[in-house]
CSV table of C-alpha atoms in Angstrom, one decimal:
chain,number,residue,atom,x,y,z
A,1,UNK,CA,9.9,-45.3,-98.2
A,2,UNK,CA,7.6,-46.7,-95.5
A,3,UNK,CA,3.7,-46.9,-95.8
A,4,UNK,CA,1.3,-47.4,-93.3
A,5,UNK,CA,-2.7,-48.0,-93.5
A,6,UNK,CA,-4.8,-46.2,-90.9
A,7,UNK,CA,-8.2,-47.2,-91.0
A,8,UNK,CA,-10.6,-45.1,-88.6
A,9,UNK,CA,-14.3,-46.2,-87.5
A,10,UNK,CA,-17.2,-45.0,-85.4
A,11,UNK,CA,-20.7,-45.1,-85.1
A,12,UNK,CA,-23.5,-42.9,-84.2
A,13,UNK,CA,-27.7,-43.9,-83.5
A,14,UNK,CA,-28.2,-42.0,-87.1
A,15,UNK,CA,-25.1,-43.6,-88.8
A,16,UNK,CA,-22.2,-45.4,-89.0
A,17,UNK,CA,-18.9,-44.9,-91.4
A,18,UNK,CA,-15.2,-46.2,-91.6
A,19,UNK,CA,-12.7,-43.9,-93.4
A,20,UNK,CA,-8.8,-45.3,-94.3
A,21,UNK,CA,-5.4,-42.9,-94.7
A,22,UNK,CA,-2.3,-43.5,-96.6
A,23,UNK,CA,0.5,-42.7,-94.5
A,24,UNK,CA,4.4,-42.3,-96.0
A,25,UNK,CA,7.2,-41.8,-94.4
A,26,UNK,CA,10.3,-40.8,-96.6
A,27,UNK,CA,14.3,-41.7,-95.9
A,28,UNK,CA,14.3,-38.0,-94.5
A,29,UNK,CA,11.6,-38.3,-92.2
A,30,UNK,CA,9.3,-36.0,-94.3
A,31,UNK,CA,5.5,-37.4,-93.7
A,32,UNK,CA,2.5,-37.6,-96.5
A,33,UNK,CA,-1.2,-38.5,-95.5
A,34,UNK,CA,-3.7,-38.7,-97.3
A,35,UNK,CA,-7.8,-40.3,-97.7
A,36,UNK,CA,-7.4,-43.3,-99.8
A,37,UNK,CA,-10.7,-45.0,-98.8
A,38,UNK,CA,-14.3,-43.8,-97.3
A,39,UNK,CA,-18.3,-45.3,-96.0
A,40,UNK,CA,-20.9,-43.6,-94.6
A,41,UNK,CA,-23.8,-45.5,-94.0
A,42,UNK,CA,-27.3,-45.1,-92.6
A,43,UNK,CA,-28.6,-46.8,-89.7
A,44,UNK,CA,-30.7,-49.9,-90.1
A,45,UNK,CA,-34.7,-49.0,-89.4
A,46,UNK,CA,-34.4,-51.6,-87.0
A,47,UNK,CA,-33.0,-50.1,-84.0
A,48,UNK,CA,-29.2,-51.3,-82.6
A,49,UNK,CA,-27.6,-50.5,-79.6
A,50,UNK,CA,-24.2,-48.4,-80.1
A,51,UNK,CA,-22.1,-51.3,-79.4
A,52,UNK,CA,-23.0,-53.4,-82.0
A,53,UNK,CA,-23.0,-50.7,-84.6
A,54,UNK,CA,-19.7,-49.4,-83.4
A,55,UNK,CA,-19.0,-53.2,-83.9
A,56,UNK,CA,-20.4,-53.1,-87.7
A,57,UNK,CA,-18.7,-50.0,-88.5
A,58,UNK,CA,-15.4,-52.1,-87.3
A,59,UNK,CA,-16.4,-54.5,-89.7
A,60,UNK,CA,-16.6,-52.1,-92.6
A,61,UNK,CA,-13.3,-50.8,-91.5
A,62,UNK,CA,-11.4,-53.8,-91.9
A,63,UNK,CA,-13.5,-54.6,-95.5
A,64,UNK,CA,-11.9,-51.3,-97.2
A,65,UNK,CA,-9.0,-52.0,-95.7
A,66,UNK,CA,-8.6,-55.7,-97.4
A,67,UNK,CA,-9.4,-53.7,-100.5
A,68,UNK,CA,-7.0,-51.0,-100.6
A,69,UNK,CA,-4.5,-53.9,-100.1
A,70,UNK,CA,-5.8,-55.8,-102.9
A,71,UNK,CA,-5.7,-52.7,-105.4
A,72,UNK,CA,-2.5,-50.8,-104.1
A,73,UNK,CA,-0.3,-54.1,-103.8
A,74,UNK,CA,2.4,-52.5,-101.5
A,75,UNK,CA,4.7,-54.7,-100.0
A,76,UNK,CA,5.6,-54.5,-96.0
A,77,UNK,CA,2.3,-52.2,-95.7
A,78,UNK,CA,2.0,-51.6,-91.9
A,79,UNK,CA,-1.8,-51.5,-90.5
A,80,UNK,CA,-3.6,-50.0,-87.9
A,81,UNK,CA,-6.9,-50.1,-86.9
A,82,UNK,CA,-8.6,-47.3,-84.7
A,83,UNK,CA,-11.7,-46.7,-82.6
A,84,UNK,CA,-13.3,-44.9,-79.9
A,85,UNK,CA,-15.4,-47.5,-78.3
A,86,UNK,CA,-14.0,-49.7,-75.4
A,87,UNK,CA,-16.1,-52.3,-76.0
A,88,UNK,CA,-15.6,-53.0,-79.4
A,89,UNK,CA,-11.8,-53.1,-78.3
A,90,UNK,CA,-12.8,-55.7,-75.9
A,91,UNK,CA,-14.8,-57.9,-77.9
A,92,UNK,CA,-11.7,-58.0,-80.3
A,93,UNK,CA,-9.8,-59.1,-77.5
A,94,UNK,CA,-11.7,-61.4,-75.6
A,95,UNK,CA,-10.8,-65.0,-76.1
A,96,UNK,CA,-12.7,-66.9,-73.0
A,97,UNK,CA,-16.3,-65.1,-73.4
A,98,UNK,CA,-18.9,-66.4,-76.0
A,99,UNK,CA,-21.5,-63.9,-77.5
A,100,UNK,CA,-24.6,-64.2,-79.3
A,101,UNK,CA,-24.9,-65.0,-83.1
A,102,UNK,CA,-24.9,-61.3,-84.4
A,103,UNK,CA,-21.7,-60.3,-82.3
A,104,UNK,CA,-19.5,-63.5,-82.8
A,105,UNK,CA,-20.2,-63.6,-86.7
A,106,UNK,CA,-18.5,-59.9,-87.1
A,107,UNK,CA,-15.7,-60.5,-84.4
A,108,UNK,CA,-15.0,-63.6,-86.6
A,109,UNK,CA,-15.0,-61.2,-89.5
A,110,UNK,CA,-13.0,-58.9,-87.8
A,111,UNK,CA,-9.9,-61.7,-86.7
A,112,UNK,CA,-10.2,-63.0,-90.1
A,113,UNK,CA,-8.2,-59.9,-91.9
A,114,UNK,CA,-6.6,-58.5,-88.7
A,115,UNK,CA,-5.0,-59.3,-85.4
A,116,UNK,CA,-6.1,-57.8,-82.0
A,117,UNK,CA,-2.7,-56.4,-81.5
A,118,UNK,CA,-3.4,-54.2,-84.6
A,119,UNK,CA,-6.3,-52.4,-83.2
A,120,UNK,CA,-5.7,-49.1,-81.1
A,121,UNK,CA,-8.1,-46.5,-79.3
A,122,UNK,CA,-8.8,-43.0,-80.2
A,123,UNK,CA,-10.3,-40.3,-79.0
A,124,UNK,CA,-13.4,-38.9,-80.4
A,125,UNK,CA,-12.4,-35.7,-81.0
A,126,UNK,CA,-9.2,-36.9,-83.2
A,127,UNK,CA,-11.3,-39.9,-84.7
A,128,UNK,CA,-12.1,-38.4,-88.4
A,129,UNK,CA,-14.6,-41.5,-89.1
A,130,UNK,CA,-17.0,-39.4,-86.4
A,131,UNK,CA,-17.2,-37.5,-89.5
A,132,UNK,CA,-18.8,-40.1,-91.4
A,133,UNK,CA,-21.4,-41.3,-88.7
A,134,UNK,CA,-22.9,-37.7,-88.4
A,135,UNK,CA,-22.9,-36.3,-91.1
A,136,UNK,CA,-21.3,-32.6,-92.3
A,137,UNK,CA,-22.3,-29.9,-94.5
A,138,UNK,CA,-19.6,-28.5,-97.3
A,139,UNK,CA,-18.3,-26.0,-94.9
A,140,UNK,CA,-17.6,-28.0,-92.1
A,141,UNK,CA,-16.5,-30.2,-94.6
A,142,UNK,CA,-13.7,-28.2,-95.7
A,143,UNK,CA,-12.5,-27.2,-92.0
A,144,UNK,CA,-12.8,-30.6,-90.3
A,145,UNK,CA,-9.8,-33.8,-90.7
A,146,UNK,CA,-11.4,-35.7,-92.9
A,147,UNK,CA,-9.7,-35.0,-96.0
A,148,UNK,CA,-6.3,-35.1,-94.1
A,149,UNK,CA,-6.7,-37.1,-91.0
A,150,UNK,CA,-6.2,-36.6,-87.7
A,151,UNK,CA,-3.0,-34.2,-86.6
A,152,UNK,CA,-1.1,-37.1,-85.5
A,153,UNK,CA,-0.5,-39.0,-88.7
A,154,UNK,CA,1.6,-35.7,-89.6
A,155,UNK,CA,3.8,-36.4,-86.3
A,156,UNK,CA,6.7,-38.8,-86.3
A,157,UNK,CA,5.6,-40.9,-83.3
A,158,UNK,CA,2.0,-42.3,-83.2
A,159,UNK,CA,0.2,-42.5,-80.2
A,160,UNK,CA,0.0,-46.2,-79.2
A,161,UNK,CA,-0.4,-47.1,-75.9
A,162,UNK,CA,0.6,-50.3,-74.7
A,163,UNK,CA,-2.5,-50.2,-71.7
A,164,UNK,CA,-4.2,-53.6,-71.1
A,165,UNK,CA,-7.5,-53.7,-73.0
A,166,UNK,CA,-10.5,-54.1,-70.1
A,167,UNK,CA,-12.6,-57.2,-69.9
A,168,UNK,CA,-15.8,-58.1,-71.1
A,169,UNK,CA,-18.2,-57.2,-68.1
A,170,UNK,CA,-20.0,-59.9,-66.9
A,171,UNK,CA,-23.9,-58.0,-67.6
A,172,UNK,CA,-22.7,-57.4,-71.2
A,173,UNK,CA,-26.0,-58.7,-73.2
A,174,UNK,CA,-24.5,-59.7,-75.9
A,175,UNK,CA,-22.9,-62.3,-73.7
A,176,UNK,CA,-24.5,-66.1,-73.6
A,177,UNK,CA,-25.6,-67.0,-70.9
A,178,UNK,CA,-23.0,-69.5,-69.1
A,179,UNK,CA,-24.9,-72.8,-67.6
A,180,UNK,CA,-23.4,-75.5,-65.1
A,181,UNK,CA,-24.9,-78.9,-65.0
A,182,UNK,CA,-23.6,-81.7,-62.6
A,183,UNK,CA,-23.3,-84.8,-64.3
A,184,UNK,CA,-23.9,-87.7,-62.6
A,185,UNK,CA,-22.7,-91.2,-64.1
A,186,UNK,CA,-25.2,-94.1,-63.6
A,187,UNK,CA,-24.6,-97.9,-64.0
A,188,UNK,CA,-26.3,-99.4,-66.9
A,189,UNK,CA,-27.3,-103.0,-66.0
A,190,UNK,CA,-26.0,-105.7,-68.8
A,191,UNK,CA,-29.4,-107.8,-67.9
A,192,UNK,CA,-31.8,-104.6,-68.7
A,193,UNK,CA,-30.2,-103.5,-71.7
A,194,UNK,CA,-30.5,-107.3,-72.8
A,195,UNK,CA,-33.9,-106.9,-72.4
A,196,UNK,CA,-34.7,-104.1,-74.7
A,197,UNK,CA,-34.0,-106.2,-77.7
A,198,UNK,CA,-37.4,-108.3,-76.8
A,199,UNK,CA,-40.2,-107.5,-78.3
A,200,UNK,CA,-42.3,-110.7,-76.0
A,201,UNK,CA,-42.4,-111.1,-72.0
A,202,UNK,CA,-42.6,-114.8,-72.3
A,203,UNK,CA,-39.8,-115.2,-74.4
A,204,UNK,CA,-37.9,-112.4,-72.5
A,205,UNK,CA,-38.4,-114.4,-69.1
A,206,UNK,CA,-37.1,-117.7,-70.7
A,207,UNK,CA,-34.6,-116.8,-72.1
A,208,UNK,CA,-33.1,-115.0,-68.9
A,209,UNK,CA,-34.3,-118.3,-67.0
A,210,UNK,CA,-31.9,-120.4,-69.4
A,211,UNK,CA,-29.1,-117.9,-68.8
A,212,UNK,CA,-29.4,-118.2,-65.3
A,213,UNK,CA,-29.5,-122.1,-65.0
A,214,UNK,CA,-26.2,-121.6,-67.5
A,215,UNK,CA,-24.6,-119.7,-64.9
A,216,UNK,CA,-25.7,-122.3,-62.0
A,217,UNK,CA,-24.1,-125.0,-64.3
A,218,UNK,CA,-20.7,-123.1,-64.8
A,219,UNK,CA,-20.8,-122.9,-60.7
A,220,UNK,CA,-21.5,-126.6,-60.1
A,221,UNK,CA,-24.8,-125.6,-58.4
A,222,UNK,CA,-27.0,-128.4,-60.5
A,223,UNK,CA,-26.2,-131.0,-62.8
A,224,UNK,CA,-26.1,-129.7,-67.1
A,225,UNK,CA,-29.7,-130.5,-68.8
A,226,UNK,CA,-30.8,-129.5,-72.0
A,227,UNK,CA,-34.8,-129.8,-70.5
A,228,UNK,CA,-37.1,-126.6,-71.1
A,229,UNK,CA,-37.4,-124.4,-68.0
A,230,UNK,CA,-40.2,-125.0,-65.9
A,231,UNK,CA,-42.7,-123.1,-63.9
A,232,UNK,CA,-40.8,-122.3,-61.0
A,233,UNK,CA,-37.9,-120.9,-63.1
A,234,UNK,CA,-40.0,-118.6,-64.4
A,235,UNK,CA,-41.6,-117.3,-61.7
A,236,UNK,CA,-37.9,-116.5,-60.3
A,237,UNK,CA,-37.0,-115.1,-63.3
A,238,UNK,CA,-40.0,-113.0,-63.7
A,239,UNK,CA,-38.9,-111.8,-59.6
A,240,UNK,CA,-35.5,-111.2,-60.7
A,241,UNK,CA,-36.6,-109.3,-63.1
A,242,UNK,CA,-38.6,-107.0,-61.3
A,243,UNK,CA,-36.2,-106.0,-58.8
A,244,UNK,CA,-33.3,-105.3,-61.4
A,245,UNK,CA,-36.1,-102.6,-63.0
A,246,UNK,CA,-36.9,-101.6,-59.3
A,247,UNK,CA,-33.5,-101.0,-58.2
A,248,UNK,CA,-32.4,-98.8,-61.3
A,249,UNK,CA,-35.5,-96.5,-61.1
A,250,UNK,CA,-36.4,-96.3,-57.4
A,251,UNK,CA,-32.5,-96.4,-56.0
A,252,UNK,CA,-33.5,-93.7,-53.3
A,253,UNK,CA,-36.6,-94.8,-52.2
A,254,UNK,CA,-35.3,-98.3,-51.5
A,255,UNK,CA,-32.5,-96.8,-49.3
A,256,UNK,CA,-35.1,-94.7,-47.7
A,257,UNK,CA,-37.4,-97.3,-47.3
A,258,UNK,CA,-35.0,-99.8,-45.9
A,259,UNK,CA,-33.5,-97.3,-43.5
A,260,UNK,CA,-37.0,-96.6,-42.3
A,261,UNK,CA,-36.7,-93.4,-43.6
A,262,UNK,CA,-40.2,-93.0,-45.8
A,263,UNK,CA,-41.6,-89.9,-43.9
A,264,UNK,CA,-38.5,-88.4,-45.2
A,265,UNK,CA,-39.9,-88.8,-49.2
A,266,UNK,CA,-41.3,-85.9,-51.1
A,267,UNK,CA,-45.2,-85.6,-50.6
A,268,UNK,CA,-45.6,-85.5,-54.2
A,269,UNK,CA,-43.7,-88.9,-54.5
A,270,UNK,CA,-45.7,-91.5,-56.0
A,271,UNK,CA,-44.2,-94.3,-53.8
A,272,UNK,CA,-45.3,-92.6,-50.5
A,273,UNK,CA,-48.7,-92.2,-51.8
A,274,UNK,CA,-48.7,-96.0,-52.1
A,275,UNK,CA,-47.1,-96.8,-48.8
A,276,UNK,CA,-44.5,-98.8,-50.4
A,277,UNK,CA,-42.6,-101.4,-48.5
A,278,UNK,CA,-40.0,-103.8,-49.4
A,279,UNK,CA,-41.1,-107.8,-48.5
A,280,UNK,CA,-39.1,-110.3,-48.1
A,281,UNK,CA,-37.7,-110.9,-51.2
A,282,UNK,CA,-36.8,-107.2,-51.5
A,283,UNK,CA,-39.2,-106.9,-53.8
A,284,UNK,CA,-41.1,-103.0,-54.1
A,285,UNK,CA,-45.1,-103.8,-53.3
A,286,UNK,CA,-47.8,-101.8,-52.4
A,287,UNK,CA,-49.0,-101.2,-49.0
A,288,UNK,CA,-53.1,-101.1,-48.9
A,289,UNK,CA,-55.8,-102.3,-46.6
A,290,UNK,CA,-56.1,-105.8,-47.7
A,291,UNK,CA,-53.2,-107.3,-45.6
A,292,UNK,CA,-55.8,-109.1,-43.5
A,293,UNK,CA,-57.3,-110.4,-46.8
A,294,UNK,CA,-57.4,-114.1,-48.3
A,295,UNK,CA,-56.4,-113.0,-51.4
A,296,UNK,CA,-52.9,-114.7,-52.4
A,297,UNK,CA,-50.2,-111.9,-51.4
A,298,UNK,CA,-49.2,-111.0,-54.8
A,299,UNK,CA,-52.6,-109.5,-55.2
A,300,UNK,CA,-52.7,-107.9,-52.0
A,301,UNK,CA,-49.1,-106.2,-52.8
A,302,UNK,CA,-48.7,-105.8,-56.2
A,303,UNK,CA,-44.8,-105.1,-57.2
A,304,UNK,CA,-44.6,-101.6,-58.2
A,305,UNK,CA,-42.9,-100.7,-61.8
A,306,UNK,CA,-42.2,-97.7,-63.5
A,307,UNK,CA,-43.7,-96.1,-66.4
A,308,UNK,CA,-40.9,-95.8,-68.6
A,309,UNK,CA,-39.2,-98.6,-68.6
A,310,UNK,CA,-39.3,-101.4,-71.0
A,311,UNK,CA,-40.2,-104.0,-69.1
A,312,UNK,CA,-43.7,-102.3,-68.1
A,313,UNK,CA,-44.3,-101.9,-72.1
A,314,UNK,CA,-43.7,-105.7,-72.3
A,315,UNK,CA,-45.8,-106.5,-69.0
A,316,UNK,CA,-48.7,-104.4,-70.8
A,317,UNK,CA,-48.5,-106.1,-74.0
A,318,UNK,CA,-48.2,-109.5,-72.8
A,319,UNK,CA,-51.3,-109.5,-70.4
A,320,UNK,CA,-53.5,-107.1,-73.4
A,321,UNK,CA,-53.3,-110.1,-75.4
A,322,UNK,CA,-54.1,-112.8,-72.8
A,323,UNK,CA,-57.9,-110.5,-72.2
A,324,UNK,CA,-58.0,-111.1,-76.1
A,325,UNK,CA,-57.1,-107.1,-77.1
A,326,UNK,CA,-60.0,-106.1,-74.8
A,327,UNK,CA,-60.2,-102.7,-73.6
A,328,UNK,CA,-58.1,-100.3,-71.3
A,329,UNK,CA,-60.1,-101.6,-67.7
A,330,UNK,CA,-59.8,-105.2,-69.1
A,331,UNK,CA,-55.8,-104.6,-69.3
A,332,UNK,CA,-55.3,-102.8,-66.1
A,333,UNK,CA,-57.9,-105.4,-64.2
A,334,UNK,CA,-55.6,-108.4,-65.9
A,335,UNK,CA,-52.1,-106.8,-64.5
A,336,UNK,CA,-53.4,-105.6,-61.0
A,337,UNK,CA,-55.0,-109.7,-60.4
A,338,UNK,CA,-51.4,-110.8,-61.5
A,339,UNK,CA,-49.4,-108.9,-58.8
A,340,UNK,CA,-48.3,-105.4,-61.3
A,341,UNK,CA,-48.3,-102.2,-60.1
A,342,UNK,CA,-47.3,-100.4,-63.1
A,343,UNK,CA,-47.0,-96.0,-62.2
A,344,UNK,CA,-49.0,-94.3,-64.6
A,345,UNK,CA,-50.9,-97.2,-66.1
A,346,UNK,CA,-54.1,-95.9,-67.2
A,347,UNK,CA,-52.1,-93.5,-69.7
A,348,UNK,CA,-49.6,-96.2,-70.6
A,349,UNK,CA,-52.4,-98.7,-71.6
A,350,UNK,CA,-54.0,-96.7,-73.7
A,351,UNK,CA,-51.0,-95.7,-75.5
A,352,UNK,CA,-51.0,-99.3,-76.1
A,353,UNK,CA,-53.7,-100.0,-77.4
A,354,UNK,CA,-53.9,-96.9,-79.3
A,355,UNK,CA,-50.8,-98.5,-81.2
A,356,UNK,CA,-52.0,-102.3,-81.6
A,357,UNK,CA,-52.5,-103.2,-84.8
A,358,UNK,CA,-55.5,-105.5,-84.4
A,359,UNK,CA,-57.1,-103.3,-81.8
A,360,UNK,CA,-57.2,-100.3,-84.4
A,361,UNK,CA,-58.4,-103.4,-86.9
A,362,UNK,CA,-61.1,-104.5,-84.7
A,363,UNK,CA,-62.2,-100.9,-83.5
A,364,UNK,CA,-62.0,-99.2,-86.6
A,365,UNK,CA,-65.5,-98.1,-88.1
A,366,UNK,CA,-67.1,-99.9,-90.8
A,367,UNK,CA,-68.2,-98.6,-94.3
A,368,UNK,CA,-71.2,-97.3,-94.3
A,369,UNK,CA,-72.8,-96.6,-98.3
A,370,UNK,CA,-73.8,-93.1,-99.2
A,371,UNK,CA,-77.1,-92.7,-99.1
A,372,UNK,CA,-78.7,-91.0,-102.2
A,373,UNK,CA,-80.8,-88.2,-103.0
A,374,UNK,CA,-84.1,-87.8,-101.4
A,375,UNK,CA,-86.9,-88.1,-103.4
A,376,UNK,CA,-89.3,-85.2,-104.2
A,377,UNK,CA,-91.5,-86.4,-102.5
A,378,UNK,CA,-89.7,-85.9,-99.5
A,379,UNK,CA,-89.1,-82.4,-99.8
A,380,UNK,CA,-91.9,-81.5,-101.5
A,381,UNK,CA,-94.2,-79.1,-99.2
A,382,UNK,CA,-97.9,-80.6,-99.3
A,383,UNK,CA,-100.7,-81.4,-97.7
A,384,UNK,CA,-100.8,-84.6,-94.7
A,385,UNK,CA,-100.5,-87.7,-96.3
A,386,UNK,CA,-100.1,-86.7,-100.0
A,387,UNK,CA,-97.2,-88.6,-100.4
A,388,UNK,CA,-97.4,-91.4,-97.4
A,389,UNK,CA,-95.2,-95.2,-96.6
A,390,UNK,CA,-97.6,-98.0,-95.8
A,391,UNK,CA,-95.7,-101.3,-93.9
A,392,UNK,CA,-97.7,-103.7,-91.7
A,393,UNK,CA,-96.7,-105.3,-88.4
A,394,UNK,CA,-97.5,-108.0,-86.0
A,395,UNK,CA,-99.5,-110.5,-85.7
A,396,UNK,CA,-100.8,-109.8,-81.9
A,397,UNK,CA,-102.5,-112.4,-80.4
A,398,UNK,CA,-106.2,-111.3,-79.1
A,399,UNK,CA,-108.7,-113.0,-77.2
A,400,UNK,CA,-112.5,-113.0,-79.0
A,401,UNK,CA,-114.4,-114.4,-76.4
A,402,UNK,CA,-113.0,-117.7,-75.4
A,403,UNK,CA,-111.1,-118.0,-78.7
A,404,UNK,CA,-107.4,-116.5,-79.5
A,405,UNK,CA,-107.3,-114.7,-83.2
A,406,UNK,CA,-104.5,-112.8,-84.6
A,407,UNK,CA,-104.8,-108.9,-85.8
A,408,UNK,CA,-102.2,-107.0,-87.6
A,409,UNK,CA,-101.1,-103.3,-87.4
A,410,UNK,CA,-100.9,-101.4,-90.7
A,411,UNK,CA,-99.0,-98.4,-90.7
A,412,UNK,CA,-99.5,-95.1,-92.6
A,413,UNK,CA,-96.7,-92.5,-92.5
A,414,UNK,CA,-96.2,-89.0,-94.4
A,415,UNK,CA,-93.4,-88.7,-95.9
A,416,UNK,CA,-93.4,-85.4,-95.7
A,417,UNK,CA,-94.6,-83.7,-91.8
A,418,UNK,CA,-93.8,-87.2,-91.0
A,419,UNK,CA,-97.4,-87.7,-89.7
A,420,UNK,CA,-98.4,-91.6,-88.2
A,421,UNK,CA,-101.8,-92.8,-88.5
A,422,UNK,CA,-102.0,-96.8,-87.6
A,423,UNK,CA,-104.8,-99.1,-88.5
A,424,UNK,CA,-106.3,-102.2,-87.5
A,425,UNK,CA,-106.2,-105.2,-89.8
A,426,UNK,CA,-108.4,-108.5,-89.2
A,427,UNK,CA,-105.8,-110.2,-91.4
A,428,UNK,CA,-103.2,-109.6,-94.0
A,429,UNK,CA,-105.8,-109.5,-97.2
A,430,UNK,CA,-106.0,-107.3,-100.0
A,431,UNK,CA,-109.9,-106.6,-98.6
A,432,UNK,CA,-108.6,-105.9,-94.8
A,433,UNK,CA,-106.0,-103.5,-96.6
A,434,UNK,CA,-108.8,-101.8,-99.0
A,435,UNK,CA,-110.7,-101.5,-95.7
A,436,UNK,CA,-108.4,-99.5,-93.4
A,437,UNK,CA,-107.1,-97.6,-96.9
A,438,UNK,CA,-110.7,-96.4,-97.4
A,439,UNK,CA,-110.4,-95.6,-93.2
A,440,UNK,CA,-107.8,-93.4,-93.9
A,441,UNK,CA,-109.1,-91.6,-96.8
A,442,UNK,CA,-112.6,-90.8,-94.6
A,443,UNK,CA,-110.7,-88.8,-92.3
């Protein structure tokens, strides 16, 4: 005795169902079929497009099927899976395509339990699970091959056809979108990446100084000395340093520039805004106005450095704390008279500064003490002067004939309309007071 599983799905906008058929075939050839396993389900209110719900209903499919399997236990149990749509077929199939989230989960499903080889294609009118997606009433029930399957599960030979199963089209949306990049490798320079692990320009530039009277050593160049480096050294090495940053983030421009090619630059370039030229030490500077200028040339020319790198954050920190953690202008004003040109150094400064420590420390506000409740008398309506301050002022000097004397100001003010009435006072005695009190009262 032979068995086969047949397991049918389709799908419909309303519903979706999956029906599965015994099939036996006797040592005489005498054939049994019959509905082992059924779903009908309703349509999510969230509306899906017929391939992915012929897709689900795929999925339910193989689910009853690794059921009936579990339960029945027959050995050598032969499977096939059937469906109408071409494109679930192809999905199955499809080994070089990736799809989006919702698709790739259920064909994963799907390969899980079965093998593409497995699944076969049906027509609609023979495909009993069509049954399932639209629903019947009792007498069409009893008329249609649900119950009994499709007419050629009762033949000897089943219809599989060996035809190629077609490709994914290329519009499919439930394809991801395929994107080529060009990667383009780029030399790291030993000496920058040194760098990064400085947290201090002055240290930074020594210690590249030392390495590089190391290396004249090794040469022969100059005799071994153990001395500190001196000024020149560092102004070298300061140099050097700028033209290893300029070469890695202006390698174009450079070429351009040097091939008297800088008309050829984007407009929008920052470096043809500047009129960038390379001077004699092939260093980047700015262009300008002031080449007829006494100023020294590194202040004429600045060398031009780029906002990202590391070396511009060290440049920036270095000189904020030579103007004494002064503002944003005081920074820019100190780099710009020291020959840097950093791009973007407004915006980079006050990131700066924004994250020093003792600048936040310094600029933070102070604590100011609650003040308490007014008074009543402060917010009690009444008349002018009810409730009043009294404070005296001066002295002012005032001429009396040929003599200087000194007169006071004494000060009345309501505390409540905030009313001012000011008084003359010969001197600061209780009887001057009693005088200009009495004044007051008269009026």
């Amino acid at each position: 005795m032979q068995y086969e599983l047949h397991s049918f799905s389709d799908a419909s906008l309303n519903g979706y169902g999956a029906c599965s058929y015994l099939r036996a075939i006797g040592k005489e050839g005498q054939i049994s079929c019959s509905l082992v396993m059924g779903k009908a389900r309703v349509t999510p209110i969230k509306q899906m497009t017929i391939p992915r719900l012929e897709l689900t209903s795929a999925v339910t499919s193989v689910r009853n099927a690794d059921v009936i399997k579990q339960e029945l236990e027959i050995e050598n149990l032969l499977e096939y899976y059937w469906t109408d749509s071409q494109v679930v077929l192809a999905y199955i199939s499809n080994d070089a395509k990736r799809f989006h989230t919702f698709v790739a989960n259920r064909i994963q499903r799907i390969r899980q339990s079965t093998s593409p080889e497995k699944w076969q294609h049906v027509s609609s009118e023979e495909n009993p699970a069509d049954q399932a997606s639209r629903g019947l009433t009792a007498a069409q029930l009893k008329e249609s091959n649900w119950l009994k399957g499709p007419d050629f599960l009762w033949k000897q030979d089943l219809p599989i056809k060996k035809e190629m199963v077609g490709e994914v089209e290329e519009t499919d949306p439930e394809l991801r979108t395929g994107h080529a990049y060009t990667v383009q490798s780029k030399e790291v320079n030993p000496v920058l990446e040194r760098l990064k692990k400085f947290s201090d320009w002055s240290r930074a530039v020594k210690a590249i100084a030392r390495l590089k009277r190391r290396i004249k050593e090794f040469k022969g160049v100059q005799e071994r000395t153990n001395k500190t480096t001196d000024l020149e050294e560092r102004r070298d090495t300061e140099v050097f340093i700028i033209k290893l940053v300029q070469r890695e983030a202006f390698t174009e421009e450079i070429q351009k520039i040097r091939s008297q090619k800088v008309n050829s630059l984007h407009k929008h370039n920052r470096l043809k805004k500047l009129n960038a030229f390379l001077d004699n030490s092939d260093v980047l500077r700015v262009g300008g106005r002031l080449s007829q200028s006494a100023l020294h040339h590194h202040v004429k020319h600045p060398a031009i450095l780029p906002k990202e790198s590391h070396v511009s954050a060290l440049l920036i920190k270095h000189y904020h704390q030579r103007v004494h953690h002064q503002g944003r202008g005081m920074t820019v004003n100190e780099l710009r008279a020291n020959g840097i040109w950093i791009l973007g150094c407004g915006s980079m400064v006050s990131s700066h500064i924004y994250h020093c420590v003792k600048c936040r420390r310094y600029r933070k506000p102070t604590n100011v003490q609650q003040m308490a409740e007014l008074p009543e008398e402060r917010t009690k309506t009444a008349p002018p002067f009810t409730y009043c301050g009294v404070d005296c002022f001066g002295p002012f000097i005032v001429k009396e004939g040929r003599k200087e004397v000194k007169r006071y100001g004494l000060l009345f003010t309501c505390l409540c309309s905030r009313a001012v009435h000011i008084e003359t006072l010969d001197d600061l005695s209780t009887d001057a007071f009693m005088n200009a009190l009495r004044v007051l009262i008269a009026i």
